[in-house]
Amino acid sequence: MMMMMISDLPNDLESEILARVPAKSLSQLKTTCKRWYTLFKDPKFVEKNKKMSSEAARESMLLSNHEVYSIAGDLHSSGDVSQPLEFAGKLSKDLDLYTISHCDGLMLCQAKNNSSLVVWNPCTGETKMIKPRTRYQIRDRFSLGYDDSRRGYKILRYGYYQNEEKVWFVECEMYELSSDSWRFLESFAPDYGMYCSGVSLRGDTYFAAGGKEMGFFLMKFDFTEERFVRLPLPFQSFDPEDTAVLSVVRDEKLSVCHQDILAWSNVMRIWVTNKVDEEGKVLSWRKDFVLTVDFDKFQLPCVVNVASFLLDEEKKVAMCCDVCDEEMKGEEKNRIYIVGEDMYKQVYNDDIVNASLLNCPLVLTYVPSLVHIH
């Protein structure tokens, strides 16, 4: 009896089987033969592979002290506090990063002082330096998303600036990876401020925003329509000194963490949306879920101020990052801990080098993708 090899299968059946293999494994097989090398770059195959990739393939990252580290396992499943974080190695090379964001397995990396902007696929190792139209400015912020109609990846550059009359305005530009070009979007006068870096869900970017008159709200940038859209948050606050941090739950839902830090409240509340539809058009907050944590229960030496977090909705716990001075000696540390209503466990603590507001730790999870950058 002859044994059939995968190469003997019809092309359609071979493609269907390979589409179910995690992208990271496929990336290691791309040099096996020319047919596979070509297949793994086919946008239709890449899209099918993303939809069929198992959640078991999810990976995690930590940004700490301007460096990116790979973390073993899926940090969304953070209920097991018996094991410390296992770092698989440093991923960033020659980049002094102060923030990263991700979309579809692609990372958007901003270097310190916006000296450079890089799109990076950690699965394939591809990187692309994004050159500015003229120059980047220190106030610039960036978001990565895609256009639903063409699946074209785009970068939004936005920033708050003053004109000659000392009037504030928001300046926006759009970069398209397919054409390697920038173009201006219409600038506008803002009546709000952005309180945190954006997070990507279904190709669009969401921000926590607010103003004195309107309080906190959710701001979405629609990359297909190329416009900002205001949406509600599950809480009301008119104190601009409150903190609101967003996170994405398994690429399906949005969650928000709210703290009233300046009122010396050590209570954190996290809400989560229902599953957001494929087009990202419908967003509603669960009425039966809120994770409330009073950190005073755990007799911590300093007030908690969450910089980033990941929510395990099923176990009702969160993995949080912040910067603290536990011994009140002016020595700040990056701290990661797992917390629930009745539990707290610190799992990481690291001295900060060159402490600043732009050096907050950040955790994220993503499913590796074969998306081709160039």
Coordinates of C-alpha atoms in Angstrom, one line a residue:
M1 CA 0.0 0.0 0.0
M2 CA 1.5 3.3 -1.1
M3 CA 1.6 6.2 1.5
M4 CA 0.2 9.5 0.2
M5 CA 2.2 12.6 0.8
I6 CA 0.7 16.0 1.3
S7 CA 2.3 17.1 -1.9
D8 CA 0.3 14.4 -3.7
L9 CA -3.0 16.0 -2.7
P10 CA -5.0 18.2 -5.0
N11 CA -4.0 21.9 -4.6
D12 CA -7.4 22.9 -3.2
L13 CA -7.4 20.2 -0.6
E14 CA -3.7 20.9 0.3
S15 CA -4.6 24.6 0.8
E16 CA -7.6 23.7 2.9
I17 CA -5.4 21.6 5.3
L18 CA -2.6 24.1 5.5
A19 CA -5.0 27.0 6.3
R20 CA -5.8 25.2 9.6
V21 CA -2.1 25.2 10.6
P22 CA -1.0 28.1 13.0
A23 CA 0.7 31.0 11.1
K24 CA 3.9 30.7 13.1
S25 CA 4.4 27.1 12.0
L26 CA 3.6 28.0 8.4
S27 CA 6.1 30.8 8.5
Q28 CA 8.8 28.2 9.4
L29 CA 7.7 26.1 6.4
K30 CA 7.6 28.8 3.8
T31 CA 11.0 27.7 2.3
T32 CA 9.9 24.1 2.0
C33 CA 8.9 24.5 -1.6
K34 CA 8.1 27.3 -4.1
R35 CA 4.4 26.4 -4.2
W36 CA 4.0 26.8 -0.4
Y37 CA 6.1 30.0 -0.5
T38 CA 3.7 31.5 -3.1
L39 CA 0.6 30.1 -1.3
F40 CA 1.6 31.7 2.1
K41 CA 1.8 35.1 0.4
D42 CA -1.6 34.8 -1.3
P43 CA -3.9 37.3 0.4
K44 CA -6.9 34.9 0.1
F45 CA -5.0 32.2 1.9
V46 CA -3.7 34.6 4.5
E47 CA -7.3 35.7 5.2
K48 CA -8.5 32.1 5.5
N49 CA -5.7 31.2 7.8
K50 CA -6.5 34.1 10.1
K51 CA -10.1 33.0 10.4
M52 CA -9.2 29.3 11.0
S53 CA -6.3 30.0 13.4
S54 CA -6.9 28.4 16.8
E55 CA -7.0 30.5 19.9
A56 CA -4.4 28.1 21.2
A57 CA -1.9 29.9 18.8
R58 CA -2.3 33.2 20.7
E59 CA 0.9 34.8 21.9
S60 CA 1.7 37.6 24.4
M61 CA 4.1 40.5 24.6
L62 CA 5.3 42.9 27.2
L63 CA 6.7 46.4 26.6
S64 CA 8.9 47.4 29.5
N65 CA 11.8 49.8 29.7
H66 CA 11.5 50.6 25.9
E67 CA 12.0 47.0 25.0
V68 CA 9.5 44.3 23.8
Y69 CA 9.6 40.8 25.3
S70 CA 7.8 37.6 24.2
I71 CA 5.9 35.9 27.0
A72 CA 5.0 32.3 27.0
G73 CA 1.4 31.4 26.9
D74 CA -1.9 33.4 26.5
L75 CA -2.0 36.2 29.2
H76 CA -5.8 36.3 28.7
S77 CA -6.0 33.0 30.6
S78 CA -4.5 34.7 33.7
G79 CA -6.4 32.8 36.4
D80 CA -3.4 30.5 37.3
V81 CA -1.2 32.5 39.6
S82 CA 0.9 29.6 40.7
Q83 CA 3.5 30.2 38.0
P84 CA 5.5 33.4 37.3
L85 CA 5.6 34.9 33.9
E86 CA 8.0 33.1 31.5
F87 CA 9.9 35.4 29.1
A88 CA 10.8 33.7 25.9
G89 CA 13.2 36.5 24.8
K90 CA 13.6 40.1 23.7
L91 CA 11.9 40.8 20.4
S92 CA 12.8 44.4 19.7
K93 CA 16.0 45.2 17.9
D94 CA 17.7 48.6 17.9
L95 CA 14.4 50.4 18.6
D96 CA 14.0 52.6 21.6
L97 CA 10.2 52.1 21.9
Y98 CA 7.8 54.0 24.0
T99 CA 4.6 52.4 22.7
I100 CA 3.3 49.7 20.5
S101 CA -0.2 48.8 19.2
H102 CA -1.4 45.9 17.0
C103 CA -3.9 45.0 14.4
D104 CA -4.3 41.7 12.7
G105 CA -1.0 40.4 14.0
L106 CA 0.8 43.5 12.8
M107 CA 2.6 45.7 15.3
L108 CA 2.8 49.5 15.0
C109 CA 5.9 50.6 16.9
Q110 CA 6.6 54.2 17.9
A111 CA 10.2 55.1 18.9
K112 CA 11.0 57.5 21.7
N113 CA 10.3 61.1 20.7
N114 CA 8.6 59.8 17.5
S115 CA 12.1 59.6 15.9
S116 CA 10.8 56.7 13.8
L117 CA 7.6 54.7 13.0
V118 CA 7.8 51.0 12.1
V119 CA 5.2 48.3 11.1
W120 CA 6.4 44.9 12.2
N121 CA 5.1 41.4 11.8
P122 CA 6.7 39.3 14.6
C123 CA 5.5 36.1 12.9
T124 CA 7.3 36.6 9.6
G125 CA 10.0 38.9 10.8
E126 CA 9.1 41.5 8.2
T127 CA 9.5 45.2 9.1
K128 CA 8.7 48.4 7.2
M129 CA 9.9 51.8 8.2
I130 CA 7.2 54.4 7.6
K131 CA 8.7 57.7 6.4
P132 CA 6.9 60.9 7.2
R133 CA 5.6 63.3 4.6
T134 CA 8.0 65.9 6.1
R135 CA 8.8 65.0 9.7
Y136 CA 7.2 63.5 12.7
Q137 CA 6.5 65.7 15.7
I138 CA 6.6 64.8 19.4
R139 CA 2.8 65.4 19.7
D140 CA 2.0 62.9 16.9
R141 CA 0.0 59.8 17.7
F142 CA -0.6 56.9 15.4
S143 CA -3.1 54.1 14.9
L144 CA -3.1 51.1 12.6
G145 CA -6.3 49.8 11.0
Y146 CA -7.7 48.5 7.7
D147 CA -10.3 49.4 5.2
D148 CA -13.1 46.8 5.1
S149 CA -13.9 47.4 1.5
R150 CA -10.4 46.5 0.2
R151 CA -8.7 45.1 3.3
G152 CA -6.0 47.7 2.8
Y153 CA -4.0 48.5 5.9
K154 CA -3.7 52.2 6.9
I155 CA -2.1 54.3 9.5
L156 CA -3.8 57.3 11.1
R157 CA -1.5 60.2 12.3
Y158 CA -3.2 62.7 14.5
G159 CA -2.1 65.4 16.9
Y160 CA -3.3 68.4 18.8
Y161 CA -1.7 71.7 17.7
Q162 CA -2.1 75.4 18.0
N163 CA -2.4 77.8 15.1
E164 CA -1.1 81.4 15.0
E165 CA -4.2 82.6 16.8
K166 CA -3.5 80.1 19.6
V167 CA -6.6 78.1 18.7
W168 CA -6.2 74.3 19.2
F169 CA -7.0 72.0 16.3
V170 CA -6.5 68.4 15.4
E171 CA -4.3 67.7 12.4
C172 CA -4.8 64.3 10.7
E173 CA -3.1 62.4 7.9
M174 CA -3.7 59.0 6.4
Y175 CA -0.9 56.6 5.2
E176 CA -1.7 53.6 3.0
L177 CA 0.7 50.7 3.1
S178 CA -0.4 49.6 -0.4
S179 CA 0.7 52.9 -2.1
D180 CA 3.4 53.9 0.5
S181 CA 2.0 57.4 0.6
W182 CA 0.5 60.0 3.0
R183 CA -2.5 62.2 2.3
F184 CA -4.1 64.9 4.5
L185 CA -7.5 64.4 6.1
E186 CA -9.7 67.3 7.1
S187 CA -8.5 69.0 10.3
F188 CA -11.0 70.1 12.9
A189 CA -11.3 72.0 16.2
P190 CA -11.7 69.6 19.1
D191 CA -14.0 69.9 22.1
Y192 CA -12.5 66.9 23.8
G193 CA -9.2 65.2 24.7
M194 CA -7.9 61.7 24.2
Y195 CA -7.1 60.0 27.6
C196 CA -5.3 56.8 26.4
S197 CA -3.6 55.2 23.4
G198 CA -6.1 53.6 21.0
V199 CA -6.8 49.9 20.7
S200 CA -7.7 48.1 17.4
L201 CA -10.8 45.9 17.0
R202 CA -12.2 44.7 13.7
G203 CA -9.9 47.1 11.9
D204 CA -11.0 50.3 13.7
T205 CA -9.4 52.1 16.5
Y206 CA -11.1 53.0 19.8
F207 CA -10.0 55.7 22.3
A208 CA -11.2 56.8 25.7
A209 CA -12.0 60.5 25.3
G210 CA -13.9 63.3 27.1
G211 CA -14.4 66.9 27.9
K212 CA -15.6 69.1 30.8
E213 CA -19.1 69.5 29.4
M214 CA -19.7 66.0 27.9
G215 CA -17.8 63.9 30.4
F216 CA -16.1 60.6 29.3
F217 CA -17.1 58.8 26.1
L218 CA -15.7 56.3 23.6
M219 CA -14.2 57.7 20.4
K220 CA -13.9 55.3 17.4
F221 CA -11.9 56.0 14.3
D222 CA -13.6 54.2 11.3
F223 CA -10.8 53.4 8.8
T224 CA -13.3 52.5 6.1
E225 CA -15.2 55.8 6.3
E226 CA -12.1 57.7 7.6
R227 CA -14.0 59.6 10.3
F228 CA -14.3 59.8 14.1
V229 CA -17.5 58.5 15.7
R230 CA -18.6 59.1 19.3
L231 CA -20.0 56.1 21.3
P232 CA -21.1 55.7 24.9
L233 CA -19.1 54.3 27.8
P234 CA -20.8 52.2 30.6
F235 CA -20.0 54.8 33.2
Q236 CA -20.4 58.6 33.6
S237 CA -17.6 60.9 34.8
F238 CA -17.0 64.6 34.4
D239 CA -13.7 64.7 36.2
P240 CA -10.9 65.1 33.5
E241 CA -8.4 63.8 36.0
D242 CA -10.0 60.3 36.1
T243 CA -8.3 57.5 34.2
A244 CA -9.9 55.3 31.6
V245 CA -7.9 52.5 29.9
L246 CA -9.1 50.3 27.0
S247 CA -8.3 46.8 26.2
V248 CA -9.4 44.1 23.7
V249 CA -10.7 40.7 24.7
R250 CA -9.6 38.0 22.4
D251 CA -10.1 40.1 19.3
E252 CA -13.9 40.0 19.8
K253 CA -14.9 42.5 22.5
L254 CA -13.8 45.8 24.0
S255 CA -13.3 46.4 27.7
V256 CA -12.7 49.6 29.7
C257 CA -11.0 50.1 33.1
H258 CA -12.0 53.2 35.2
Q259 CA -10.3 54.7 38.2
D260 CA -10.8 58.0 40.1
I261 CA -7.1 58.4 41.1
L262 CA -7.1 62.0 42.3
A263 CA -10.0 61.4 44.7
W264 CA -7.6 58.9 46.4
S265 CA -10.0 56.1 45.5
N266 CA -8.3 52.7 45.2
V267 CA -11.3 51.1 43.5
M268 CA -11.0 49.8 40.0
R269 CA -14.0 48.9 37.8
I270 CA -13.8 47.0 34.5
W271 CA -16.7 46.6 32.0
V272 CA -16.9 44.5 28.8
T273 CA -18.9 44.8 25.6
N274 CA -20.9 42.1 24.0
K275 CA -19.2 40.5 21.0
V276 CA -18.7 43.2 18.3
D277 CA -19.9 42.2 14.8
E278 CA -17.5 41.6 11.9
E279 CA -18.1 45.1 10.5
G280 CA -17.6 46.7 13.9
K281 CA -20.9 48.5 13.5
V282 CA -22.7 47.3 16.6
L283 CA -21.2 47.9 20.1
S284 CA -23.1 47.5 23.3
W285 CA -21.9 47.0 26.9
R286 CA -22.9 44.0 29.0
K287 CA -25.4 45.0 31.7
D288 CA -24.6 41.8 33.8
F289 CA -20.9 42.2 34.1
V290 CA -18.6 44.5 36.0
L291 CA -15.4 43.6 37.8
T292 CA -15.0 45.7 40.9
V293 CA -11.7 45.6 42.8
D294 CA -11.0 47.6 46.0
F295 CA -7.2 47.5 46.3
D296 CA -7.4 48.7 49.9
K297 CA -8.4 45.1 50.7
F298 CA -4.9 43.9 49.9
Q299 CA -3.0 46.6 52.0
L300 CA -0.8 47.7 49.1
P301 CA 1.9 50.3 49.9
C302 CA 0.8 52.6 47.1
V303 CA -2.3 53.6 45.1
V304 CA -2.8 51.5 42.0
N305 CA -2.9 53.4 38.6
V306 CA -3.5 50.9 35.8
A307 CA -1.6 51.7 32.6
S308 CA -2.7 48.6 30.6
F309 CA -4.7 45.4 31.4
L310 CA -6.1 42.2 29.9
L311 CA -9.4 40.8 31.0
D312 CA -10.3 37.1 31.5
E313 CA -14.0 37.5 31.3
E314 CA -14.9 33.9 32.2
K315 CA -12.7 33.8 35.4
K316 CA -13.5 37.5 36.2
V317 CA -9.9 38.4 36.8
A318 CA -7.6 40.9 35.1
M319 CA -3.9 41.1 34.5
C320 CA -2.8 44.7 35.0
C321 CA 0.3 46.8 34.6
D322 CA 1.2 50.0 36.4
V323 CA 4.2 52.0 37.6
C324 CA 4.6 52.4 41.3
D325 CA 7.1 53.4 44.1
E326 CA 6.3 50.6 46.5
E327 CA 8.8 51.7 49.2
M328 CA 8.3 55.5 48.7
K329 CA 12.0 56.0 47.9
G330 CA 11.6 57.7 44.6
E331 CA 12.5 54.4 42.9
E332 CA 9.7 53.5 40.4
K333 CA 9.1 50.0 39.2
N334 CA 7.1 48.4 36.4
R335 CA 4.6 46.1 38.1
I336 CA 2.3 43.4 36.7
Y337 CA -0.3 41.7 38.9
I338 CA -3.3 39.5 38.5
V339 CA -6.4 40.7 40.4
G340 CA -10.0 39.8 41.1
E341 CA -12.6 40.9 43.6
D342 CA -11.0 38.9 46.4
M343 CA -7.4 38.1 45.1
Y344 CA -4.2 39.9 44.3
K345 CA -1.0 38.3 43.0
Q346 CA 2.1 40.2 41.8
V347 CA 3.8 38.3 38.9
Y348 CA 6.4 40.8 37.7
N349 CA 8.4 43.6 39.1
D350 CA 11.2 45.5 37.2
D351 CA 13.2 48.6 37.9
I352 CA 12.5 51.4 35.5
V353 CA 15.3 53.0 33.5
N354 CA 14.8 56.7 32.8
A355 CA 11.4 56.8 34.4
S356 CA 8.8 59.0 32.6
L357 CA 5.1 59.2 31.8
L358 CA 5.9 57.7 28.5
N359 CA 7.6 54.6 30.0
C360 CA 4.5 52.8 31.3
P361 CA 4.5 49.0 30.8
L362 CA 2.1 47.5 28.3
V363 CA 0.8 43.9 27.9
L364 CA -1.0 42.6 24.8
T365 CA -2.0 39.4 23.2
Y366 CA -2.4 38.6 19.5
V367 CA -2.8 35.7 17.1
P368 CA 0.2 35.5 14.8
S369 CA -0.6 36.3 11.1
L370 CA 1.1 35.8 7.7
V371 CA 0.0 39.3 6.6
H372 CA 2.5 40.6 4.1
I373 CA 3.7 44.1 4.8
H374 CA 5.6 45.1 1.6

